[in-house]
Short mmCIF file of C-alpha atoms and ligand atoms in Angstrom, two decimals:
data_model
loop_
_atom_site.label_atom_id
_atom_site.label_comp_id
_atom_site.label_asym_id
_atom_site.label_seq_id
_atom_site.Cartn_x
_atom_site.Cartn_y
_atom_site.Cartn_z
CA UNK A 1301 0.00 0.00 0.00
CA UNK A 1302 1.25 3.52 -0.85
CA UNK A 1303 1.91 4.74 2.69
CA UNK A 1304 5.09 6.80 2.62
CA UNK A 1305 7.88 6.50 5.15
CA UNK A 1306 9.04 9.62 7.03
CA UNK A 1307 12.25 9.58 5.00
CA UNK A 1308 10.26 10.10 1.77
CA UNK A 1309 8.56 13.20 3.20
CA UNK A 1310 10.42 16.54 3.32
CA UNK A 1311 7.42 18.70 4.33
CA UNK A 1312 7.39 17.44 7.87
CA UNK A 1313 4.43 19.62 9.08
CA UNK A 1314 1.96 17.12 7.62
CA UNK A 1315 3.21 14.43 9.96
CA UNK A 1316 1.37 16.29 12.75
CA UNK A 1317 -1.91 16.80 10.89
CA UNK A 1318 -5.01 15.18 12.38
CA UNK A 1319 -8.07 14.03 10.46
CA UNK A 1320 -8.51 13.36 6.74
CA UNK A 1321 -6.88 15.76 4.27
CA UNK A 1322 -6.95 15.42 0.48
CA UNK A 1323 -4.61 17.16 -1.95
CA UNK A 1324 -6.45 17.21 -5.25
CA UNK A 1325 -7.37 19.15 -8.41
CA UNK A 1326 -10.87 19.60 -9.75
CA UNK A 1327 -10.02 18.43 -13.28
CA UNK A 1328 -7.77 15.50 -12.29
CA UNK A 1329 -9.28 12.09 -13.05
CA UNK A 1330 -7.52 10.36 -10.13
CA UNK A 1331 -8.66 13.10 -7.74
CA UNK A 1332 -12.24 12.79 -9.00
CA UNK A 1333 -12.17 9.06 -8.26
CA UNK A 1334 -11.02 9.59 -4.66
CA UNK A 1335 -13.51 12.43 -4.07
CA UNK A 1336 -16.40 10.22 -5.22
CA UNK A 1337 -15.16 7.43 -2.95
CA UNK A 1338 -15.02 9.78 0.05
CA UNK A 1339 -18.46 11.22 -0.82
CA UNK A 1340 -20.04 7.78 -1.07
CA UNK A 1341 -18.55 6.80 2.28
CA UNK A 1342 -19.84 9.99 3.91
CA UNK A 1343 -16.37 10.88 5.23
CA UNK A 1344 -15.58 14.46 6.24
CA UNK A 1345 -12.34 15.61 4.69
CA UNK A 1346 -10.35 18.79 4.48
CA UNK A 1347 -9.72 20.03 0.97
CA UNK A 1348 -6.25 21.16 -0.17
CA UNK A 1349 -6.56 22.14 -3.84
CA UNK A 1350 -3.35 21.86 -5.87
CA UNK A 1351 -3.63 23.77 -9.12
CA UNK A 1352 -1.96 21.65 -11.81
CA UNK A 1353 -2.42 24.41 -14.40
CA UNK A 1354 -0.22 26.65 -12.23
CA UNK A 1355 2.17 23.71 -11.57
CA UNK A 1356 1.61 23.93 -7.82
CA UNK A 1357 2.22 20.17 -7.83
CA UNK A 1358 5.93 20.70 -8.44
CA UNK A 1359 6.47 23.26 -5.67
CA UNK A 1360 9.09 22.29 -3.05
CA UNK A 1361 6.30 22.20 -0.48
CA UNK A 1362 4.04 19.76 -2.35
CA UNK A 1363 6.89 17.59 -3.66
CA UNK A 1364 7.88 17.37 0.00
CA UNK A 1365 4.53 15.63 0.60
CA UNK A 1366 4.21 13.55 -2.58
CA UNK A 1367 7.72 12.97 -4.00
CA UNK A 1368 6.10 12.14 -7.36
CA UNK A 1369 4.48 15.57 -7.54
CA UNK A 1370 1.15 14.01 -8.50
CA UNK A 1371 -2.37 14.41 -7.16
CA UNK A 1372 -4.17 13.01 -5.31
CA UNK A 1373 -2.38 12.49 -1.99
CA UNK A 1374 -4.15 11.72 1.25
CA UNK A 1375 -2.96 12.65 4.73
CA UNK A 1376 -4.67 10.83 7.56
CA UNK A 1377 -3.57 11.40 11.15
CA UNK A 1378 -0.02 12.14 10.01
CA UNK A 1379 0.28 9.29 7.49
CA UNK A 1380 0.78 10.22 3.83
CA UNK A 1381 -0.74 7.90 1.24
CA UNK A 1382 -0.16 8.29 -2.50
CA UNK A 1383 -1.47 6.47 -5.61
CA UNK A 1384 -5.23 6.81 -6.01
CA UNK A 1385 -6.01 3.08 -5.92
CA UNK A 1386 -3.89 2.64 -2.79
CA UNK A 1387 -5.74 5.59 -1.28
CA UNK A 1388 -9.06 3.81 -1.98
CA UNK A 1389 -7.78 0.63 -0.28
CA UNK A 1390 -6.52 2.62 2.69
CA UNK A 1391 -9.86 4.42 3.13
CA UNK A 1392 -11.77 1.15 2.80
CA UNK A 1393 -9.65 -0.53 5.48
CA UNK A 1394 -9.17 2.27 7.97
CA UNK A 1395 -12.09 4.68 7.70
CA UNK A 1396 -15.82 4.23 8.34
CA UNK A 1397 -18.65 4.07 5.79
CA UNK A 1398 -20.36 1.63 3.46
CA UNK A 1399 -18.05 -1.02 1.99
CA UNK A 1400 -17.14 -0.35 -1.63
CA UNK A 1401 -14.41 -2.97 -2.03
CA UNK A 1402 -16.08 -6.34 -1.34
CA UNK A 1403 -13.55 -8.79 0.08
CA UNK A 1404 -15.33 -11.79 -1.46
CA UNK A 1405 -14.64 -10.36 -4.94
CA UNK A 1406 -11.20 -8.98 -4.15
CA UNK A 1407 -9.20 -10.56 -6.97
CA UNK A 1408 -11.72 -9.45 -9.63
CA UNK A 1409 -11.89 -5.95 -8.17
CA UNK A 1410 -8.11 -5.64 -8.01
CA UNK A 1411 -7.82 -6.86 -11.59
CA UNK A 1412 -10.17 -4.10 -12.83
CA UNK A 1413 -8.26 -1.51 -10.79
CA UNK A 1414 -4.95 -2.81 -12.13
CA UNK A 1415 -6.11 -2.48 -15.75
CA UNK A 1416 -7.45 0.99 -15.00
CA UNK A 1417 -4.13 2.04 -13.48
CA UNK A 1418 -2.22 0.63 -16.46
CA UNK A 1419 -4.31 2.79 -18.79
CA UNK A 1420 -3.47 5.96 -16.92
CA UNK A 1421 -0.88 7.19 -19.43
CA UNK A 1422 -3.34 6.38 -22.24
CA UNK A 1423 -5.91 8.54 -20.50
CA UNK A 1424 -3.31 11.29 -20.28
CA UNK A 1425 -2.52 10.96 -23.96
CA UNK A 1426 -6.16 11.46 -24.92
CA UNK A 1427 -6.61 14.29 -22.43
CA UNK A 1428 -3.49 16.17 -23.48
CA UNK A 1429 -4.23 15.85 -27.17
CA UNK A 1430 -7.97 16.53 -27.29
CA UNK A 1431 -9.04 18.40 -24.16
CA UNK A 1432 -6.76 21.40 -24.74
CA UNK A 1433 -3.87 22.45 -27.00
CA UNK A 1434 -0.52 20.89 -26.07
CA UNK A 1435 0.87 24.34 -25.14
CA UNK A 1436 -1.38 24.25 -22.08
CA UNK A 1437 0.40 21.15 -20.77
CA UNK A 1438 3.97 21.60 -21.98
CA UNK A 1439 6.87 21.82 -19.48
CA UNK A 1440 10.13 23.23 -20.79
CA UNK A 1441 13.55 21.78 -20.01
CA UNK A 1442 14.17 23.95 -16.97
CA UNK A 1443 10.78 22.99 -15.48
CA UNK A 1444 11.65 19.32 -15.98
CA UNK A 1445 15.03 19.87 -14.37
CA UNK A 1446 13.33 21.53 -11.40
CA UNK A 1447 10.98 18.52 -11.13
CA UNK A 1448 13.92 16.10 -11.32
CA UNK A 1449 15.73 17.87 -8.49
CA UNK A 1450 12.79 18.50 -6.15
CA UNK A 1451 11.50 16.24 -3.38
CA UNK A 1452 13.14 13.19 -1.86
CA UNK A 1453 12.91 11.13 -5.07
CA UNK A 1454 12.18 8.09 -2.93
CA UNK A 1455 9.10 6.04 -2.12
CA UNK A 1456 9.37 3.68 0.81
CA UNK A 1457 13.01 4.65 1.13
CA UNK A 1458 14.10 3.54 -2.35
CA UNK A 1459 14.73 5.51 -5.57
CA UNK A 1460 11.34 6.01 -7.19
CA UNK A 1461 10.94 4.36 -10.59
CA UNK A 1462 7.53 6.01 -11.10
CA UNK A 1463 9.19 9.44 -11.04
CA UNK A 1464 11.57 8.26 -13.75
CA UNK A 1465 8.56 7.17 -15.84
CA UNK A 1466 6.95 10.60 -15.31
CA UNK A 1467 10.11 12.31 -16.51
CA UNK A 1468 10.25 10.07 -19.56
CA UNK A 1469 6.65 10.95 -20.41
CA UNK A 1470 7.36 14.70 -20.19
CA UNK A 1471 10.61 14.43 -22.16
CA UNK A 1472 8.76 12.62 -24.94
CA UNK A 1473 5.99 15.26 -24.80
CA UNK A 1474 8.59 18.01 -25.22
CA UNK A 1475 10.48 16.20 -27.99
CA UNK A 1476 7.32 15.47 -30.00
CA UNK A 1477 5.67 18.78 -29.23
CA UNK A 1478 2.73 16.95 -27.65
CA UNK A 1479 1.16 13.53 -28.16
CA UNK A 1480 1.75 11.90 -31.56
CA UNK A 1481 -0.88 10.30 -33.81
CA UNK A 1482 0.73 6.93 -33.23
CA UNK A 1483 0.45 7.32 -29.45
CA UNK A 1484 -3.22 8.24 -29.91
CA UNK A 1485 -3.95 5.20 -32.05
CA UNK A 1486 -2.24 2.91 -29.53
CA UNK A 1487 -4.07 4.47 -26.59
CA UNK A 1488 -7.45 4.30 -28.33
CA UNK A 1489 -6.75 0.65 -29.25
CA UNK A 1490 -6.01 -0.25 -25.64
CA UNK A 1491 -9.11 1.55 -24.38
CA UNK A 1492 -11.24 -0.11 -27.02
CA UNK A 1493 -10.05 -3.56 -26.00
CA UNK A 1494 -10.75 -2.96 -22.29
CA UNK A 1495 -14.12 -1.36 -22.96
CA UNK A 1496 -15.15 -4.32 -25.13
CA UNK A 1497 -14.40 -6.51 -22.14
CA UNK A 1498 -16.33 -4.17 -19.83
CA UNK A 1499 -19.23 -4.15 -22.29
CA UNK A 1500 -19.62 -7.91 -22.16
CA UNK A 1501 -19.49 -7.91 -18.35
CA UNK A 1502 -22.18 -5.21 -18.20
CA UNK A 1503 -24.48 -7.08 -20.59
CA UNK A 1504 -25.71 -9.25 -17.72
CA UNK A 1505 -25.51 -6.95 -14.71
CA UNK A 1506 -25.90 -3.30 -13.72
CA UNK A 1507 -22.45 -2.82 -12.24
CA UNK A 1508 -18.99 -4.26 -12.83
CA UNK A 1509 -19.08 -6.75 -9.97
CA UNK A 1510 -22.82 -7.39 -9.94
CA UNK A 1511 -25.80 -5.55 -8.44
CA UNK A 1512 -24.13 -2.80 -6.45
CA UNK A 1513 -21.63 -0.03 -7.02
CA UNK A 1514 -18.04 -0.74 -6.04
CA UNK A 1515 -14.68 1.00 -6.38
CA UNK A 1516 -14.34 -0.62 -9.82
CA UNK A 1517 -17.38 1.30 -11.12
CA UNK A 1518 -16.13 4.56 -9.67
CA UNK A 1519 -12.67 4.17 -11.20
CA UNK A 1520 -13.90 3.13 -14.64
CA UNK A 1521 -16.70 5.68 -14.72
CA UNK A 1522 -14.16 8.48 -14.40
CA UNK A 1523 -12.13 7.10 -17.32
CA UNK A 1524 -15.17 6.59 -19.50
CA UNK A 1525 -16.41 10.10 -18.74
CA UNK A 1526 -13.01 11.58 -19.62
CA UNK A 1527 -12.44 9.72 -22.88
CA UNK A 1528 -15.92 10.66 -23.97
CA UNK A 1529 -15.04 14.30 -23.36
CA UNK A 1530 -11.97 13.71 -25.52
CA UNK A 1531 -14.27 12.54 -28.32
CA UNK A 1532 -14.24 8.74 -27.95
CA UNK A 1533 -17.70 7.55 -29.05
CA UNK A 1534 -18.46 5.47 -25.97
CA UNK A 1535 -22.14 4.59 -26.57
CA UNK A 1536 -21.69 3.95 -30.27
CA UNK A 1537 -18.90 1.43 -29.73
CA UNK A 1538 -19.94 -0.03 -26.37
CA UNK A 1539 -23.71 0.12 -25.82
CA UNK A 1540 -23.73 -1.44 -22.35
CA UNK A 1541 -20.94 0.82 -21.14
CA UNK A 1542 -22.99 3.82 -22.32
CA UNK A 1543 -26.05 2.61 -20.39
CA UNK A 1544 -23.97 1.98 -17.24
CA UNK A 1545 -22.34 5.43 -17.53
CA UNK A 1546 -25.79 7.08 -17.69
CA UNK A 1547 -26.90 5.13 -14.62
CA UNK A 1548 -23.84 6.25 -12.65
CA UNK A 1549 -24.31 9.84 -13.77
CA UNK A 1550 -27.64 9.86 -11.93
CA UNK A 1551 -26.08 8.55 -8.71
CA UNK A 1552 -25.68 10.80 -5.65
CA UNK A 1553 -22.09 11.60 -4.85
CA UNK A 1554 -20.99 11.06 -8.45
CA UNK A 1555 -22.74 13.68 -10.60
CA UNK A 1556 -20.74 16.75 -9.62
CA UNK A 1557 -17.27 15.28 -9.43
CA UNK A 1558 -16.19 14.69 -13.04
CA UNK A 1559 -17.29 18.15 -14.15
CA UNK A 1560 -14.48 20.27 -15.58
CA UNK A 1561 -13.94 23.87 -14.41
CA UNK A 1562 -15.89 26.29 -16.63
CA UNK A 1563 -12.71 27.90 -18.05
CA UNK A 1564 -11.44 24.47 -19.13
CA UNK A 1565 -14.77 23.68 -20.80
CA UNK A 1566 -14.55 26.85 -22.87
CA UNK A 1567 -10.98 26.04 -23.99
CA UNK A 1568 -12.02 22.46 -24.72
CA UNK A 1569 -15.03 23.46 -26.87
CA UNK A 1570 -12.89 25.80 -29.02
CA UNK A 1571 -10.11 23.22 -29.36
CA UNK A 1572 -12.53 20.47 -30.35
CA UNK A 1573 -14.16 22.64 -32.96
CA UNK A 1574 -10.76 23.39 -34.47
CA UNK A 1575 -9.82 19.69 -34.46
CA UNK A 1576 -13.08 18.76 -36.10
CA UNK A 1577 -12.63 21.35 -38.85
CA UNK A 1578 -9.04 20.21 -39.42
CA UNK A 1579 -10.13 16.57 -39.51
CA UNK A 1580 -7.88 15.81 -36.56
CA UNK A 1581 -10.44 14.77 -33.95
CA UNK A 1582 -9.95 11.58 -31.95
CA UNK A 1583 -12.20 9.68 -34.38
CA UNK A 1584 -10.29 11.01 -37.41
CA UNK A 1585 -6.86 10.12 -36.02
CA UNK A 1586 -7.81 6.72 -34.60
CA UNK A 1587 -9.87 5.93 -37.75
CA UNK A 1588 -13.00 5.27 -35.75
CA UNK A 1589 -16.05 4.91 -37.94
CA UNK A 1590 -18.32 7.24 -35.98
CA UNK A 1591 -18.48 10.49 -34.05
CA UNK A 1592 -20.46 11.19 -30.93
CA UNK A 1593 -22.20 14.31 -29.70
CA UNK A 1594 -20.30 15.29 -26.61
CA UNK A 1595 -22.13 16.02 -23.39
CA UNK A 1596 -20.49 17.97 -20.60
N1 GSH B 2194 -0.99 6.55 -10.70
C1 GSH B 2194 -1.24 7.82 -10.09
C2 GSH B 2194 -1.41 8.85 -11.19
C3 GSH B 2194 -1.58 10.24 -10.61
C4 GSH B 2194 -1.52 11.29 -11.70
O1 GSH B 2194 -0.90 11.11 -12.76
N2 GSH B 2194 -2.14 12.42 -11.42
C5 GSH B 2194 -2.17 13.49 -12.39
C6 GSH B 2194 -3.55 14.11 -12.42
S1 GSH B 2194 -4.79 12.92 -12.84
C7 GSH B 2194 -1.18 14.56 -11.99
O2 GSH B 2194 -1.01 14.86 -10.83
N3 GSH B 2194 -0.49 15.15 -12.96
C8 GSH B 2194 0.52 16.09 -12.68
C9 GSH B 2194 0.81 17.00 -13.81
O3 GSH B 2194 -0.04 17.13 -14.68
O4 GSH B 2194 1.86 17.64 -13.75
C10 GSH B 2194 -2.49 7.72 -9.21
O5 GSH B 2194 -3.33 6.85 -9.49
O6 GSH B 2194 -2.62 8.49 -8.24
#
């Protein structure tokens, strides 16, 4: 589980914090997942917004809490937990509220969460190509150098491989001036394969593990919502997934969370119009046969 050791943490103040604190960003998919989880459990938590657009996630202070410089991060009674799926497991085990990770279906649940986590960079690719122009996301060399140097660089006391992967992602982004068409096609292909699998599971039941909502639904809902915003025609390609998404959208505790900030929606609408006119929408690039009307 992603509980950090004291050696990993440079911002020592948080070690004295009591209660539940979440570092998060409104438009971050992983933050949305954790917020929904906390909402559905009825847990009171203190909000610490980290503005990714202003790069607050790479400040010395925040990198002293999460050495990866990513949101979300949870602080509970002085313990720091990173990685959204580990945060869900921690909350499920240690905090009160209705159970959302059934132990009798643990291996299935963990398998869905593992696939979701593996697709995280694919989700990023689609977000950073179709939700806003690449300029919005780009970090120049000196920003990357600052990121490399900041924070402990360790997780559980050992050099953090995940930070190296982050750096590699951003170096590729800089080199290619954004996300390439080939990356998009690969990411769409991987999503399509997983959503086909999800579609067949949902043909016989309302939710991923059966009749009630679990962490698997929350995690996958956020991804499905996001790729649809990016222009992936969810309902056209995966009818059952579309039906399930609509059901979850009507559920208390979920509705508000995936919404993008208004300013981001305006940028996204203009960017999508341009992409559509230039024939470089997600469907054009990934050669998908259909387009979908996007709901926000
Ligand atoms: N595997 C991590 C991924 C976290 C992640 O990549 N978070 C994104 C937002 S969804 C982030 O903080 N990005 C930092 C950036 O854009 O600089 C998790 O599940 O928590």
